[in-house]
Coordinates of C-alpha atoms and ligand atoms in Angstrom, one line a residue:
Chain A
X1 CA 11.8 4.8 54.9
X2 CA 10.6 0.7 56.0
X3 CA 8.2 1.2 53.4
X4 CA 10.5 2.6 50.6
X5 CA 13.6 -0.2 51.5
X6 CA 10.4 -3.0 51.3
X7 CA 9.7 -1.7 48.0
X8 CA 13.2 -2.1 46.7
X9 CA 13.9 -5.2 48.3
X10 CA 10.5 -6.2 46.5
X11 CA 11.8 -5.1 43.4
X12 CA 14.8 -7.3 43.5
X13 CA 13.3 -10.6 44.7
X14 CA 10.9 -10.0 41.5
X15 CA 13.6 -9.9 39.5
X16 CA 15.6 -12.0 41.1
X17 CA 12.7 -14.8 40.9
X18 CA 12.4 -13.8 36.8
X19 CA 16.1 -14.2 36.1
X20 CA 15.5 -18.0 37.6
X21 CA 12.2 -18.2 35.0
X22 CA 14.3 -17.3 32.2
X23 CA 17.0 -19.2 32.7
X24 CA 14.8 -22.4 33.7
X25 CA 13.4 -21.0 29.7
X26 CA 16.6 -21.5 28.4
X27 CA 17.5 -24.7 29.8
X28 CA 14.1 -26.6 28.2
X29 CA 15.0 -24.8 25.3
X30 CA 18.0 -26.5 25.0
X31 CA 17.1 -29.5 26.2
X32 CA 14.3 -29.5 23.4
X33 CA 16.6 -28.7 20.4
X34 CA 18.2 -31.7 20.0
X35 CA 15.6 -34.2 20.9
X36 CA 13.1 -35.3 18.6
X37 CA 11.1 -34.4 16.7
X38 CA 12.6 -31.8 14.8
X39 CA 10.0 -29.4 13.4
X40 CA 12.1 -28.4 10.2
X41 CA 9.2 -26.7 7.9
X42 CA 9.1 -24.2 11.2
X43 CA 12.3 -24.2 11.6
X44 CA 12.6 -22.9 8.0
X45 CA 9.4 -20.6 8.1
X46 CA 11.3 -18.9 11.2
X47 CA 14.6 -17.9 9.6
X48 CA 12.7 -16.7 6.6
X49 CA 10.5 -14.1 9.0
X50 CA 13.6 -13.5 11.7
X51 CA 16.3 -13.4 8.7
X52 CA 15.6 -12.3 5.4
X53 CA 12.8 -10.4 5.9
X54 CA 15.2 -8.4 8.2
X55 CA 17.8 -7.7 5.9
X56 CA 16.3 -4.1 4.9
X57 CA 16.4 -2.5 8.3
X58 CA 20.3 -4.5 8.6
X59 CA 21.0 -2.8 5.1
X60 CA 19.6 0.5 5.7
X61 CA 21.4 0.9 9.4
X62 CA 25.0 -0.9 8.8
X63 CA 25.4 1.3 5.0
X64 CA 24.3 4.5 7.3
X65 CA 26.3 3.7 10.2
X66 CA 29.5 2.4 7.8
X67 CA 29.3 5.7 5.7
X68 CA 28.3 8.6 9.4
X69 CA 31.7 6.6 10.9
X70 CA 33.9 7.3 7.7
X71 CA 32.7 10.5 7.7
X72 CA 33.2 11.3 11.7
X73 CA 36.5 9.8 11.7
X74 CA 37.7 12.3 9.1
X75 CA 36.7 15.0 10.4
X76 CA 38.6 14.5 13.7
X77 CA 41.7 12.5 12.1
X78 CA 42.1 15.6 9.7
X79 CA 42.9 17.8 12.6
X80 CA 46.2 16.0 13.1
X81 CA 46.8 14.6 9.8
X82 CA 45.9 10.7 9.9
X83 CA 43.2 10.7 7.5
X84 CA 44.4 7.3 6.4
X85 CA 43.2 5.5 9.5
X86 CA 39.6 6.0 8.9
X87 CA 39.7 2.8 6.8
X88 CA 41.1 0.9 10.2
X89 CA 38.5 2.8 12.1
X90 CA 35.2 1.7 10.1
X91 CA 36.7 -2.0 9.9
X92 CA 37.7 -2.4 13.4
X93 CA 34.2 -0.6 14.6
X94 CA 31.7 -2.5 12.4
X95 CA 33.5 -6.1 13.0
X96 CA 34.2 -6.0 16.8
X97 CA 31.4 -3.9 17.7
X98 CA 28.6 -2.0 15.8
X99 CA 28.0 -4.8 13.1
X100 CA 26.8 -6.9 15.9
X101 CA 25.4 -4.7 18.3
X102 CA 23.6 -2.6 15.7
X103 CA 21.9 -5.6 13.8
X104 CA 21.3 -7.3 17.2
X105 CA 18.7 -3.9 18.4
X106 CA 17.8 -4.1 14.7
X107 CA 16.6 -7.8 14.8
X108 CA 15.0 -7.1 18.5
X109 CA 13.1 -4.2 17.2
X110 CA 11.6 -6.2 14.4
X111 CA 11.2 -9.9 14.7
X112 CA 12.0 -9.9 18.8
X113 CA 8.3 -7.9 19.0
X114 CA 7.0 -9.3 16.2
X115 CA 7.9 -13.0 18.1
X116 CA 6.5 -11.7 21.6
X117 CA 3.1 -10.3 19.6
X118 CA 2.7 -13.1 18.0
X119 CA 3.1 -16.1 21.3
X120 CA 1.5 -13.8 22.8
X121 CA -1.8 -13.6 21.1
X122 CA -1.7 -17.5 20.6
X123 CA -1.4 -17.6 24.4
X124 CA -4.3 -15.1 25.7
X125 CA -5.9 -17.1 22.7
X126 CA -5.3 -20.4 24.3
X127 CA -3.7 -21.8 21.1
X128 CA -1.0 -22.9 22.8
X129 CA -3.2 -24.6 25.4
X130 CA -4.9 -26.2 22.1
X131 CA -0.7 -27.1 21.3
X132 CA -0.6 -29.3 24.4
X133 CA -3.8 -30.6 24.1
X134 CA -2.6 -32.1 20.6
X135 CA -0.5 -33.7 22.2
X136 CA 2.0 -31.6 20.8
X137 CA 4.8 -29.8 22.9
X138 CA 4.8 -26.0 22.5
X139 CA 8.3 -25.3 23.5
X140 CA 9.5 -27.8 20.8
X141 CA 7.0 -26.5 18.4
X142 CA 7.2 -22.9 18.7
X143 CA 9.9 -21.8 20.8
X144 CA 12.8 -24.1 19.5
X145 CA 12.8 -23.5 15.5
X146 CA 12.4 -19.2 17.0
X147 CA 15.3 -19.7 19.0
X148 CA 17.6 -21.5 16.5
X149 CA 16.5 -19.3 13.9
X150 CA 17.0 -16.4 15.7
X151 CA 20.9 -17.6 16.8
X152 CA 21.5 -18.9 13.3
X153 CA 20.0 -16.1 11.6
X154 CA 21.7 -12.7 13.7
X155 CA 25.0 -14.4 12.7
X156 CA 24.6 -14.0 8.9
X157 CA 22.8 -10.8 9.0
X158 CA 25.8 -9.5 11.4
X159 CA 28.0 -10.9 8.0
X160 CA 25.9 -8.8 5.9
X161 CA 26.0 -5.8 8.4
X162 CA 29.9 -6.1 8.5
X163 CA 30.1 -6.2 4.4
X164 CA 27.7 -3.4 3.7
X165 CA 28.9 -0.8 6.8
X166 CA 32.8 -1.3 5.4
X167 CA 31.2 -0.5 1.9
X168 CA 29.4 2.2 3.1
X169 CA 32.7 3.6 5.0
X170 CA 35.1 2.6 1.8
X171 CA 32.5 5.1 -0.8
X172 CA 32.4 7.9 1.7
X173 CA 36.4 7.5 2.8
X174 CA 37.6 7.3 -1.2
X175 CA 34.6 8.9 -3.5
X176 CA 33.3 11.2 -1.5
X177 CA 36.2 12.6 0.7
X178 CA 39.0 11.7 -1.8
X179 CA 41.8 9.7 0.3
X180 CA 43.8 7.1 -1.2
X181 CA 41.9 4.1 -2.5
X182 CA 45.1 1.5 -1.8
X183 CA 45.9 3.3 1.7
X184 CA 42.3 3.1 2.7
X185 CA 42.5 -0.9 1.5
X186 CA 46.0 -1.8 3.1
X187 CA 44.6 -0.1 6.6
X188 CA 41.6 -1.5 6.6
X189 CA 43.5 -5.1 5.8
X190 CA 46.7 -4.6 7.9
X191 CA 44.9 -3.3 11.3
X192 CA 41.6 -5.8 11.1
X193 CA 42.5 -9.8 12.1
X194 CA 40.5 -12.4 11.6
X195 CA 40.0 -12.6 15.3
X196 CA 38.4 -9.3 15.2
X197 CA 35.6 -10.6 12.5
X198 CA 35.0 -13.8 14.8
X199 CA 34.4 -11.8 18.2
X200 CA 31.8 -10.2 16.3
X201 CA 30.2 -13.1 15.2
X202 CA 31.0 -14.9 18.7
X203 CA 28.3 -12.0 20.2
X204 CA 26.4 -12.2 17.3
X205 CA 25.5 -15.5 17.8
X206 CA 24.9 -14.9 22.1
X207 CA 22.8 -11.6 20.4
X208 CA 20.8 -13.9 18.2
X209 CA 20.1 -16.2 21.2
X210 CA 19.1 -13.3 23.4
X211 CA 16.4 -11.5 20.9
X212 CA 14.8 -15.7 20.1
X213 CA 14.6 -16.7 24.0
X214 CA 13.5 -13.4 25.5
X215 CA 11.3 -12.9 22.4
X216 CA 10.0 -16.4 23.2
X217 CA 9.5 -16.2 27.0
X218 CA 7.9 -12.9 27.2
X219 CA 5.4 -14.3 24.4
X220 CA 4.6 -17.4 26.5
X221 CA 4.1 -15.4 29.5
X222 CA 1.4 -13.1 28.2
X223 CA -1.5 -12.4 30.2
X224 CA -4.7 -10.4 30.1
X225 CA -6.4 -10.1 26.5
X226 CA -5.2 -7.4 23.9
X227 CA -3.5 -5.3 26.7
X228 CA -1.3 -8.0 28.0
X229 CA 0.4 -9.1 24.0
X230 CA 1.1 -5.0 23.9
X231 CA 3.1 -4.9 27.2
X232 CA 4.8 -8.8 26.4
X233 CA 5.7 -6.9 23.1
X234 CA 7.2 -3.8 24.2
X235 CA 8.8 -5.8 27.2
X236 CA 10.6 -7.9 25.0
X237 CA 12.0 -5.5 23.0
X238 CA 13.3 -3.6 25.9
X239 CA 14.5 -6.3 27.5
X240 CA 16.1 -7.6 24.7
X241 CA 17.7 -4.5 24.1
X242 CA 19.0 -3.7 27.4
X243 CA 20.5 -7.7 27.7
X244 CA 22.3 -7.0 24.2
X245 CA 24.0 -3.6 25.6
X246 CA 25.0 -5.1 28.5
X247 CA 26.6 -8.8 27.8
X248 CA 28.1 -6.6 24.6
X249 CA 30.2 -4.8 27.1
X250 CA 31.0 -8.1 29.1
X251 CA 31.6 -10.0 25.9
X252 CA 33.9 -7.6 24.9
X253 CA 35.8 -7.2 28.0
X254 CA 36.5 -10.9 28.1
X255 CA 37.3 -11.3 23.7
X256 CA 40.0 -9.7 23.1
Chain B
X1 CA -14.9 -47.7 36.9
X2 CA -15.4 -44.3 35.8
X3 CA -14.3 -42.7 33.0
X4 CA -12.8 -39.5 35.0
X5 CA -12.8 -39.6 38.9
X6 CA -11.6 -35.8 40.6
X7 CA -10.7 -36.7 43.9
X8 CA -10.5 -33.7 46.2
X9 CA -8.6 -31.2 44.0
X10 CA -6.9 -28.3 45.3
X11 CA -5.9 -25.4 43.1
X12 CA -4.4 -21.7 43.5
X13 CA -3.1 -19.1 41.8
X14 CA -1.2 -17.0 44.1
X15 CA -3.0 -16.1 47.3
X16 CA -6.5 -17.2 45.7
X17 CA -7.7 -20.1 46.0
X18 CA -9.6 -21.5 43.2
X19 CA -11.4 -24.7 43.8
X20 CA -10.9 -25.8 47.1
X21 CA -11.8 -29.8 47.3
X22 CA -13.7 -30.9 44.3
X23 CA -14.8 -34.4 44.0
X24 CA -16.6 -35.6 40.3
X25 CA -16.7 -38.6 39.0
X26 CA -17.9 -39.2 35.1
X27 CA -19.3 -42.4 34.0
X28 CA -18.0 -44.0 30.3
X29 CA -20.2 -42.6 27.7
X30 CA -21.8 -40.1 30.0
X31 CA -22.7 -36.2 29.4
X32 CA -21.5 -34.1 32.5
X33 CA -22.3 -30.4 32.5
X34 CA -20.6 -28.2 34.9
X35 CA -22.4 -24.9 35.4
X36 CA -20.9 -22.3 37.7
X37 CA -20.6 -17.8 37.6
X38 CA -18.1 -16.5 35.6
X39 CA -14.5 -16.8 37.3
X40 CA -15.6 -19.7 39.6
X41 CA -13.1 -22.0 38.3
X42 CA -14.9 -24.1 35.8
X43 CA -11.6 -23.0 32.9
X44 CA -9.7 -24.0 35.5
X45 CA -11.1 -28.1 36.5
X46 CA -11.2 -28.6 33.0
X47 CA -7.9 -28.0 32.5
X48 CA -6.8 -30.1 35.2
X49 CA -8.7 -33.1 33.4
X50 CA -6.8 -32.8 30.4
X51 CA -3.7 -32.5 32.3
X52 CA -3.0 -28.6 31.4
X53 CA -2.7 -27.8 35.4
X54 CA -1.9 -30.0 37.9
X55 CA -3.6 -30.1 41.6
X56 CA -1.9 -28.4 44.1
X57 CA -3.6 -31.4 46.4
X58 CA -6.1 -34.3 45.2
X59 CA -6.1 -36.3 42.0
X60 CA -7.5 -37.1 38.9
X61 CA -7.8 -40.0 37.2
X62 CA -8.9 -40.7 33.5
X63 CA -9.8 -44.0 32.3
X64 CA -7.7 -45.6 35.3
X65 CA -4.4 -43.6 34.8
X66 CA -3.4 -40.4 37.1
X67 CA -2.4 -37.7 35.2
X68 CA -0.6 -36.2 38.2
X69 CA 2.8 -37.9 38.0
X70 CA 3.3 -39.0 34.4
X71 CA 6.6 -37.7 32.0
X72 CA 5.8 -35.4 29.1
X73 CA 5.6 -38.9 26.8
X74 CA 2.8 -40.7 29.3
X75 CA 1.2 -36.6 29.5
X76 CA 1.0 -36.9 25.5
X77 CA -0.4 -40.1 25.2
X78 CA -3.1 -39.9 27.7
X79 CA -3.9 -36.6 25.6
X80 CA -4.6 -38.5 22.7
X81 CA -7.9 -39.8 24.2
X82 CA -9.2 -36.4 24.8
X83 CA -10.1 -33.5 22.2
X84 CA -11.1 -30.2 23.6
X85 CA -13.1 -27.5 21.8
X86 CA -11.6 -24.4 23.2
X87 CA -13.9 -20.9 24.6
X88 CA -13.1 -19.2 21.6
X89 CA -12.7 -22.2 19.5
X90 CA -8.5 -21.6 19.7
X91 CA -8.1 -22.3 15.8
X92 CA -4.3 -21.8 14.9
X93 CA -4.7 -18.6 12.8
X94 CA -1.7 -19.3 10.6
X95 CA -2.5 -23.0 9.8
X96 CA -6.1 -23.4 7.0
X97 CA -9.0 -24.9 8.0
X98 CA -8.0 -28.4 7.0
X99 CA -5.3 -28.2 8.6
X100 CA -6.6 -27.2 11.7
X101 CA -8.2 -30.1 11.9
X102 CA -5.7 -32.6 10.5
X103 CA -3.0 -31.0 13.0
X104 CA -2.9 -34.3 15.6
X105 CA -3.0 -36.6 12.5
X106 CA 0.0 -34.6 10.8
X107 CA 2.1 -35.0 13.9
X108 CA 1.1 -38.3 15.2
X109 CA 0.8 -40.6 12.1
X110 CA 1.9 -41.4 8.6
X111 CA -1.0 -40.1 6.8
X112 CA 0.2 -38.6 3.9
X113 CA -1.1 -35.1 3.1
X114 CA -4.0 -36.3 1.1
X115 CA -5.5 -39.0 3.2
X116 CA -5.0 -36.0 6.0
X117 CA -7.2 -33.5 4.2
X118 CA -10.1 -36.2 3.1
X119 CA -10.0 -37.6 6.9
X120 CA -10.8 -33.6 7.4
X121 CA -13.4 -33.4 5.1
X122 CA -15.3 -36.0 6.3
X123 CA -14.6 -34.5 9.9
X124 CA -15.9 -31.3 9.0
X125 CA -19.2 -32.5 7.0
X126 CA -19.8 -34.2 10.4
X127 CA -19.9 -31.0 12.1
X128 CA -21.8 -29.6 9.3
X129 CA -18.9 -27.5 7.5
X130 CA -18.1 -28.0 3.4
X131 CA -16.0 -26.9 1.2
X132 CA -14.2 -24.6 3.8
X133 CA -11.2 -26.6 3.9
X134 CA -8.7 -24.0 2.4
X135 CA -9.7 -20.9 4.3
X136 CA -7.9 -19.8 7.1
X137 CA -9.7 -18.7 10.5
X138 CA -10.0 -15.5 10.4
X139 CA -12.3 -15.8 7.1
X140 CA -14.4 -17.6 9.4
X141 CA -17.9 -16.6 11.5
X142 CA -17.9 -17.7 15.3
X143 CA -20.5 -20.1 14.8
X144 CA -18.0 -21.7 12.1
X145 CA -15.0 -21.4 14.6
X146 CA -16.5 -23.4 16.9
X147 CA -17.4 -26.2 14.4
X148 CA -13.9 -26.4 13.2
X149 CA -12.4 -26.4 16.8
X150 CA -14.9 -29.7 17.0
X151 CA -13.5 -31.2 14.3
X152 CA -10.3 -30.6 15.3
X153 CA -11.0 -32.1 18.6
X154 CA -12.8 -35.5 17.1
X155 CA -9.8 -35.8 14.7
X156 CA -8.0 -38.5 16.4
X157 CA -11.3 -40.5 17.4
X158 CA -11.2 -39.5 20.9
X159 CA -12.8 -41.2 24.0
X160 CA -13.5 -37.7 25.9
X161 CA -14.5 -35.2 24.2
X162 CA -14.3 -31.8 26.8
X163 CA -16.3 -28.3 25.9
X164 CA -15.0 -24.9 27.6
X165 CA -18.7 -22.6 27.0
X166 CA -19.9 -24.5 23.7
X167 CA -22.5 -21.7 23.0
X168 CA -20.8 -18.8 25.0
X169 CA -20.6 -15.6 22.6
X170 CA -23.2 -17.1 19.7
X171 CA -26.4 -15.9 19.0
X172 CA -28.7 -18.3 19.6
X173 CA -30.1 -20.0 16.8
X174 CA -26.0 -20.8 16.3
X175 CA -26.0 -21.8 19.9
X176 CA -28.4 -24.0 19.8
X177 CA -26.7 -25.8 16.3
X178 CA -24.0 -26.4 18.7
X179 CA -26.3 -28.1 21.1
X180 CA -27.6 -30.4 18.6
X181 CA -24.2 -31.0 17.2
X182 CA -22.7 -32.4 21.0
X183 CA -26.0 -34.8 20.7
X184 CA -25.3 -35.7 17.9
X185 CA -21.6 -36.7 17.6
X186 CA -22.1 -37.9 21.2
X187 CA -24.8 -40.8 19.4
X188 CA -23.1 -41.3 16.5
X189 CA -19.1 -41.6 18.6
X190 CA -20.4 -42.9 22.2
X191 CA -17.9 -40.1 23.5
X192 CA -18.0 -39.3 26.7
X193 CA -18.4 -35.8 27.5
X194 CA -17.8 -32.9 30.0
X195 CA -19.1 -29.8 29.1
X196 CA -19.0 -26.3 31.5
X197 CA -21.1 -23.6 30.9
X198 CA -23.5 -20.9 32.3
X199 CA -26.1 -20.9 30.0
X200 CA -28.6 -23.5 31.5
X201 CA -31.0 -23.7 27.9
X202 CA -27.3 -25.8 26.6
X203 CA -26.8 -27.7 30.2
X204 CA -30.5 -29.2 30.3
X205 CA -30.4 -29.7 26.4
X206 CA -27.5 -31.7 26.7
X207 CA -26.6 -33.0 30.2
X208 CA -27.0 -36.5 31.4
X209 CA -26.1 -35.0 34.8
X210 CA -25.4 -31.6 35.8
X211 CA -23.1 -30.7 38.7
X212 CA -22.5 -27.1 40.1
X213 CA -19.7 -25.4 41.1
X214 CA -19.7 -22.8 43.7
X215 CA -16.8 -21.2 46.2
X216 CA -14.2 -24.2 44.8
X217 CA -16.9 -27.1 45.1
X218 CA -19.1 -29.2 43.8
X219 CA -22.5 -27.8 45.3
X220 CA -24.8 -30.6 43.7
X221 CA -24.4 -33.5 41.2
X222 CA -27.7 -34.6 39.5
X223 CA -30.2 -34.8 36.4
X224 CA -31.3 -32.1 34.5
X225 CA -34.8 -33.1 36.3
X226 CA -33.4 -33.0 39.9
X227 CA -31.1 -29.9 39.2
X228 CA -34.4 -28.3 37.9
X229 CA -36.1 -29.2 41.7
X230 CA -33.3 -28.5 43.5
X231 CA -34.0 -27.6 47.2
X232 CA -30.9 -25.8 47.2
X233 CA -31.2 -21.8 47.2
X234 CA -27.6 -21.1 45.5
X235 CA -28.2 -23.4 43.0
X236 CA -31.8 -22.3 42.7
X237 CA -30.8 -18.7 41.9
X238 CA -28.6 -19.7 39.7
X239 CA -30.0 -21.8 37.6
X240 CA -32.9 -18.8 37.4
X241 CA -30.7 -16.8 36.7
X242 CA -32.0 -14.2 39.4
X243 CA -29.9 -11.5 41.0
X244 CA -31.5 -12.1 44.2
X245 CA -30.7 -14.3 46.6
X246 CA -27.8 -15.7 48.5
X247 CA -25.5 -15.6 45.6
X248 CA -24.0 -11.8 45.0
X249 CA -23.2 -10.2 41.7
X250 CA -19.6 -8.7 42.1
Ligands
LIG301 N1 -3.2 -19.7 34.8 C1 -3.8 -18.9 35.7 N2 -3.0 -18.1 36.5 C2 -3.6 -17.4 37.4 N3 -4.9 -17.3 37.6 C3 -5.7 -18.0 36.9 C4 -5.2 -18.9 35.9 N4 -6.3 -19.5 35.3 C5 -7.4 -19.1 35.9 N5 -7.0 -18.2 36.9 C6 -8.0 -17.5 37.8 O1 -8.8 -18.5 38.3 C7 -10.2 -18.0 38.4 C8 -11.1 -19.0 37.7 O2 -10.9 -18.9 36.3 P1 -11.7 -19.7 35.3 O3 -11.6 -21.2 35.6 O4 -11.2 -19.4 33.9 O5 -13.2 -19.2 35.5 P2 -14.5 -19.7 34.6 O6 -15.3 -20.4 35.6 O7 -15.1 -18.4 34.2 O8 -14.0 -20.6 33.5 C9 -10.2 -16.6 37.8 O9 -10.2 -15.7 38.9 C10 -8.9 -16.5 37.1 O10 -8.4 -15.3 37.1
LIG302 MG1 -13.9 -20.3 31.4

């Protein structure tokens, strides 16, 4: 029983003591971005990898998500006649929540692991090591243009996501299932404000942050050859994923 | 004065302690070879020369600064008189081989891109390299990694010039290029040099003086001819290479 409370209390002082690490992360991170010198070519190279070479999986999951939600929604509104909310349904859901959410674990899956995979490698490989002895600062280097890519990037893609899901719900709601073109239109105008688009790109941007700094730390934390960049990568997509579910629901308990 | 003075350093990693009191001094334009087992800390002194871990007690001083103490700006600029060739050479795999070697002059001058790949051509024909300048590292042999990490370490025309196992993990014939090279550059620069390393044919090739580390401390300090006599058994065996004696295999 000792034993098993000492293990626990372990447990939390570790992550206690990593919360601290990352956090002490984020603040040279930020100290670093707006002090010279800017690495732009990096910062560019970044939000080509982190953004556009994302926008596949973003398609692929908002246009499935947009259309399943139309086609959900039907099927339960139907039973008691209100077939012309679904509009308000897909708009509402893919602005304030899925857009965002959905692109963020999108975005973590691919370039969050990809990020941790590759810091990784160029730490058990000492190339960051080589960085500093450049005279060149690795956070400002590597981790800054990742970071502000990462931020800058999740917030168009979560655009894109938004577009393309209310598509995808718009083709299933009126070609597919037949309702009302104009009702579908006016609901999906009259019941969605402006403030709902800009909460969603409010956590896209904290989303963006999450997936480039845990991405980031878990790469320049890697130890122990080949077998250390797998566990940084699978930790940071994990971790990355489990941050964006949880500040999602805090984020939207405090927009509304 | 000496080019680097270690003054009683103190280093751990957790619970284990890694050197425990070292004391080295290197004189301006001299070849110091640190031989020592695998894992007994030799990664780890270097690294506290060039200011990539600090002491948790003791100093050390390069050309009359200490390195413990100074901002990131002071930390960069004493890093310019240093280049490092890294274990496994630690190219940066998404950067060419001219590049590579042109990184410190890309970030720390005005050189425009051409004068920064001709001053890497002629550092890489000094290390024996041509016409390699547009591959990338992973096209390359280890033998050839290792050349390029030297050329990205003499670059900037450095003062101290610090090798992490030269030859480790090349056959020999390539090993034994890289021996000649360190000579070499070291005549034709008037570097100064700290080199670790286990395999003794490289520390007697190209040592000055040779110092050995054992249990966190410098164990002896002297010419390849003393270090050859040695009275001592640990360093006896070692240099031997013999898995007898009061040093044990783990
Ligand atoms: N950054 C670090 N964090 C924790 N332990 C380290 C670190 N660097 C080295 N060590 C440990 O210190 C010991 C000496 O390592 P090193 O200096 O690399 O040995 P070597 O003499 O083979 O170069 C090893 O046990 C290693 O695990
Ligand atoms: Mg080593």
């Amino acid at each position: 029983m000792m034993k098993w409370l000492e293990h626990i209390g372990e447990q939390i002082f570790s992550l206690i003591t990593e919360m601290g690490r990352v956090i002490t992360f984020l603040i040279q991170t930020l100290r670093w971005s707006v002090s010279r010198p800017f690495y732009v070519k990096n910062l560019l190279k970044q939000m080509e990898v982190i953004g556009v070479d994302s926008i596949p999986v973003v398609l692929t999951t908002a246009l499935s998500t947009g259309m399943v939600l139309a086609l959900q929604s039907y099927t339960g509104f139907k039973r008691f006649g209100a077939e012309s909310l679904i509009g308000t349904v897909v708009s509402l859901s893919m602005t304030r929540e899925l857009g965002p959410v959905l692109t963020g674990l999108m975005v973590a899956g691919r370039a969050g692991a990809a990020m941790a995979a590759e810091l990784g490698t160029m730490k058990v490989t000492e190339q960051i090591d080589a960085l500093e002895t450049l005279a060149t600062n690795p956070m400002k280097y590597l981790v800054v243009p990742r970071f502000l890519a990462s931020t800058v990037m999740m917030f168009f893609l979560t655009i894109l996501g938004m577009v393309i899901g209310i598509s995808g719900g718009y083709f299933v709601g009126v070609k597919v299932l037949g309702t009302n073109p104009v009702t579908y239109i006016n609901q999906s105008i009259n019941n969605t404000e402006v403030k709902d688009i800009w909460f969603g790109l409010i956590k896209a941007l904290v989303f963006g942050a999450v997936v480039g700094l845990i991405g980031s730390y878990k790469g320049f934390n890697t130890e122990g050859g080949a077998e250390g960049v797998g566990k940084a990568t699978t930790g940071a997509v994990v971790v990355s994923c489990m941050l964006i579910l949880i500040l999602d629901y805090f984020l939207s308990a405090l927009l509304w | 004065m000496s080019m680097i003075e270690v003054s009683d350093l103190h280093k751990s990693f957790g619970r284990q302690q890694v050197l425990r009191g070292v004391n080295l001094t290197v004189e301006q334009g001299e070849s110091m070879t640190v031989i020592g087992g695998s894992g007994s800390g030799k990664s780890v002194l270097l690294k506290h020369i060039i200011g990539l871990l600090f002491p948790d007690k003791g100093t050390v001083v390069v050309d009359g600064l200490k390195l413990n103490g100074l901002d990131q700006h002071g930390l960069n600029e004493a890093r310019k008189k240093f280049g490092m060739l890294f274990q496994m050479a630690a190219l940066f795999d998404s950067l060419s081989v001219w590049e590579n070697v042109g990184f410190s002059l890309k970030q720390h001058t005005k050189l425009s891109a051409k004068e920064i790949r001709a001053v890497a051509t002629e550092k890489l024909a000094l290390v024996g390299l041509k016409g390699i300048e547009d591959k990338m590292p992973a096209e390359l042999s280890g033998g050839m990694k290792k050349r390029v990490g030297l050329a990205r370490a003499i670059a900037i025309n450095p003062a101290i010039i610090l090798y992490d196992e030269p030859t480790t993990g090349l056959d020999p014939i390539s090993a034994d290029a890289i021996n000649d090279l360190i000579i070499d550059l070291r005549k034709k620069l008037g570097v100064t040099s700290v080199a670790i390393t286990h395999d003794m044919h490289s520390a007697y090739k190209i040592s000055d003086r040779i110092a050995m580390l054992y249990k966190g401390q410098i164990l002896e300090v002297g010419t390849p001819d003393q270090i050859r006599q040695t009275a001592d058994p640990i360093v006896r065996q070692f240099i031997t290479g013999s898995a007898v004696g009061p040093i044990t295999a783990d």
